[in-house]
Amino acid sequence: MSATTALTGQGGWPMSCLLTPAAEPFFCGTYYPKASLLQLLRQVSDAWTHRRDEVLAGGRRIVQALGVAPASGFGTPLAAAELERAEAQLAGGYDWQGGGFGTAPKFPPSMVAEFLLRHWAATGAGRALAMVQGSCEAMAAAGCTTSSQAALPATR
């Protein structure tokens, strides 16, 4: 994710990170529709075949740049009131009828789910757990829906 945010300015899910055999990222992005992903893979195959040295050098430069990047994060833990406000803000963007956050297309916000589960574990906040459970149940039932769509029937 560090490489993805460094190269694109943002992160997201699903994340696409192409690596050299030495596990050095040389191309990163987030969601690609199938046609775009297939085109990207053809271009990467061409680059790997005809310009492999450039690809490998790019991966080394990215790893080197990430190695000197400043550490992120907060110097002090967040106060309980700040965590409560974050949970309330997430609840305001949660689709209580269809599951998930925001409108379609919905992608599972893994960092949001992790925060909500940690918040629930620390505080017992039922609303935090309900948002995670509702999102997971909607995905298991064929994906999150918007409140204007009917929920898809479960497969047999």
Short mmCIF file of C-alpha atoms in Angstrom, two decimals:
data_model
loop_
_atom_site.label_atom_id
_atom_site.label_comp_id
_atom_site.label_asym_id
_atom_site.label_seq_id
_atom_site.Cartn_x
_atom_site.Cartn_y
_atom_site.Cartn_z
CA MET A 1 0.00 0.00 0.00
CA SER A 2 2.91 2.34 0.69
CA ALA A 3 4.09 1.91 -2.90
CA THR A 4 0.57 2.36 -4.25
CA THR A 5 -0.03 5.60 -2.37
CA ALA A 6 3.46 6.88 -3.25
CA LEU A 7 2.96 6.21 -6.97
CA THR A 8 -0.70 7.16 -7.36
CA GLY A 9 -1.37 9.59 -4.53
CA GLN A 10 -4.09 7.35 -3.08
CA GLY A 11 -4.77 3.84 -1.94
CA GLY A 12 -7.78 1.64 -2.30
CA TRP A 13 -9.17 -1.79 -2.73
CA PRO A 14 -8.71 -3.86 -4.69
CA MET A 15 -5.07 -2.94 -4.98
CA SER A 16 -3.01 -4.02 -7.99
CA CYS A 17 0.72 -4.06 -7.34
CA LEU A 18 3.02 -5.63 -9.91
CA LEU A 19 6.35 -6.87 -8.53
CA THR A 20 9.70 -7.97 -9.88
CA PRO A 21 10.92 -11.49 -8.98
CA ALA A 22 12.76 -9.78 -6.08
CA ALA A 23 9.35 -8.57 -4.78
CA GLU A 24 10.05 -4.94 -5.72
CA PRO A 25 6.93 -3.07 -6.89
CA PHE A 26 7.28 -1.45 -10.30
CA PHE A 27 3.62 -0.63 -11.02
CA CYS A 28 0.76 0.03 -8.65
CA GLY A 29 -2.87 1.03 -8.91
CA THR A 30 -6.24 0.29 -7.43
CA TYR A 31 -9.33 -0.99 -9.23
CA TYR A 32 -9.17 -1.80 -12.94
CA PRO A 33 -12.20 -3.03 -14.88
CA LYS A 34 -11.50 -6.34 -16.60
CA ALA A 35 -10.80 -4.82 -20.05
CA SER A 36 -8.40 -2.25 -18.58
CA LEU A 37 -6.63 -4.86 -16.48
CA LEU A 38 -6.15 -7.13 -19.49
CA GLN A 39 -4.75 -4.22 -21.52
CA LEU A 40 -2.42 -3.30 -18.65
CA LEU A 41 -1.16 -6.86 -18.40
CA ARG A 42 -0.43 -6.96 -22.14
CA GLN A 43 1.56 -3.73 -21.80
CA VAL A 44 3.46 -5.06 -18.78
CA SER A 45 4.24 -8.27 -20.66
CA ASP A 46 5.64 -6.19 -23.53
CA ALA A 47 7.71 -4.06 -21.14
CA TRP A 48 9.02 -7.17 -19.36
CA THR A 49 9.97 -8.73 -22.71
CA HIS A 50 11.55 -5.68 -24.34
CA ARG A 51 12.61 -3.36 -21.49
CA ARG A 52 13.20 -5.66 -18.53
CA ASP A 53 16.24 -3.71 -17.30
CA GLU A 54 14.12 -0.53 -17.06
CA VAL A 55 11.39 -2.38 -15.16
CA LEU A 56 13.89 -3.87 -12.69
CA ALA A 57 15.61 -0.50 -12.21
CA GLY A 58 12.24 1.15 -11.59
CA GLY A 59 11.42 -1.40 -8.90
CA ARG A 60 14.76 -0.80 -7.19
CA ARG A 61 14.21 2.99 -7.26
CA ILE A 62 10.75 2.65 -5.73
CA VAL A 63 12.01 0.40 -2.92
CA GLN A 64 14.90 2.76 -2.27
CA ALA A 65 12.57 5.79 -2.16
CA LEU A 66 10.16 4.03 0.20
CA GLY A 67 13.07 3.09 2.46
CA VAL A 68 13.82 6.74 3.17
CA ALA A 69 10.22 7.88 3.43
CA PRO A 70 9.28 9.37 6.82
CA ALA A 71 7.22 7.19 9.10
CA SER A 72 3.54 8.04 9.16
CA GLY A 73 1.19 7.99 12.09
CA PHE A 74 0.40 9.94 15.19
CA GLY A 75 2.92 10.66 17.90
CA THR A 76 0.30 10.23 20.60
CA PRO A 77 -2.75 7.96 20.80
CA LEU A 78 -6.09 9.45 19.79
CA ALA A 79 -8.42 10.40 22.62
CA ALA A 80 -11.60 8.41 23.20
CA ALA A 81 -13.73 11.37 22.06
CA GLU A 82 -11.91 11.47 18.71
CA LEU A 83 -12.48 7.76 18.20
CA GLU A 84 -16.17 8.17 19.05
CA ARG A 85 -16.46 11.00 16.48
CA ALA A 86 -14.79 8.81 13.85
CA GLU A 87 -17.22 5.97 14.54
CA ALA A 88 -20.17 8.38 14.36
CA GLN A 89 -18.94 9.81 11.06
CA LEU A 90 -18.62 6.30 9.61
CA ALA A 91 -22.13 5.47 10.80
CA GLY A 92 -23.41 8.53 8.92
CA GLY A 93 -22.00 7.15 5.66
CA TYR A 94 -23.10 3.56 6.25
CA ASP A 95 -25.90 2.08 4.12
CA TRP A 96 -28.08 0.59 6.84
CA GLN A 97 -30.41 -1.07 4.33
CA GLY A 98 -28.03 -2.51 1.75
CA GLY A 99 -24.82 -2.83 3.73
CA GLY A 100 -21.48 -1.23 3.03
CA PHE A 101 -20.41 2.39 2.87
CA GLY A 102 -21.43 4.97 0.29
CA THR A 103 -23.04 4.10 -3.02
CA ALA A 104 -22.28 1.53 -5.71
CA PRO A 105 -19.80 0.38 -6.67
CA LYS A 106 -18.90 -0.52 -3.12
CA PHE A 107 -15.56 -1.98 -2.19
CA PRO A 108 -14.86 -3.51 1.21
CA PRO A 109 -13.07 -0.84 3.28
CA SER A 110 -10.70 -3.16 5.14
CA MET A 111 -9.10 -0.39 7.19
CA VAL A 112 -12.52 0.92 8.19
CA ALA A 113 -13.63 -2.56 9.21
CA GLU A 114 -10.44 -3.02 11.23
CA PHE A 115 -10.98 0.30 13.02
CA LEU A 116 -14.62 -0.54 13.76
CA LEU A 117 -13.71 -3.98 15.12
CA ARG A 118 -10.96 -2.53 17.31
CA HIS A 119 -13.35 0.18 18.49
CA TRP A 120 -16.00 -2.42 19.31
CA ALA A 121 -13.46 -4.61 21.15
CA ALA A 122 -12.26 -1.65 23.21
CA THR A 123 -15.62 -0.05 23.95
CA GLY A 124 -18.35 -2.59 23.27
CA ALA A 125 -19.93 -0.15 20.77
CA GLY A 126 -22.60 -2.32 19.17
CA ARG A 127 -23.09 0.06 16.25
CA ALA A 128 -19.45 -0.43 15.20
CA LEU A 129 -19.85 -4.21 15.17
CA ALA A 130 -23.20 -3.95 13.35
CA MET A 131 -21.59 -2.01 10.48
CA VAL A 132 -18.90 -4.65 10.01
CA GLN A 133 -21.36 -7.54 10.28
CA GLY A 134 -23.80 -5.87 7.89
CA SER A 135 -21.06 -5.24 5.32
CA CYS A 136 -19.82 -8.83 5.53
CA GLU A 137 -23.32 -10.26 5.30
CA ALA A 138 -24.09 -8.12 2.23
CA MET A 139 -20.89 -9.30 0.50
CA ALA A 140 -21.68 -12.92 1.36
CA ALA A 141 -25.16 -12.48 -0.13
CA ALA A 142 -23.71 -11.46 -3.54
CA GLY A 143 -22.41 -7.99 -2.84
CA CYS A 144 -23.42 -4.75 -1.25
CA THR A 145 -26.43 -3.02 -2.72
CA THR A 146 -27.52 0.57 -2.69
CA SER A 147 -30.66 1.37 -0.78
CA SER A 148 -32.47 1.89 -4.09
CA GLN A 149 -31.66 -1.62 -5.30
CA ALA A 150 -33.27 -4.81 -4.15
CA ALA A 151 -30.92 -7.17 -2.39
CA LEU A 152 -29.74 -9.97 -4.63
CA PRO A 153 -30.95 -13.45 -3.68
CA ALA A 154 -28.37 -15.75 -2.16
CA THR A 155 -27.02 -18.43 -4.49
CA ARG A 156 -27.84 -22.04 -3.83
#
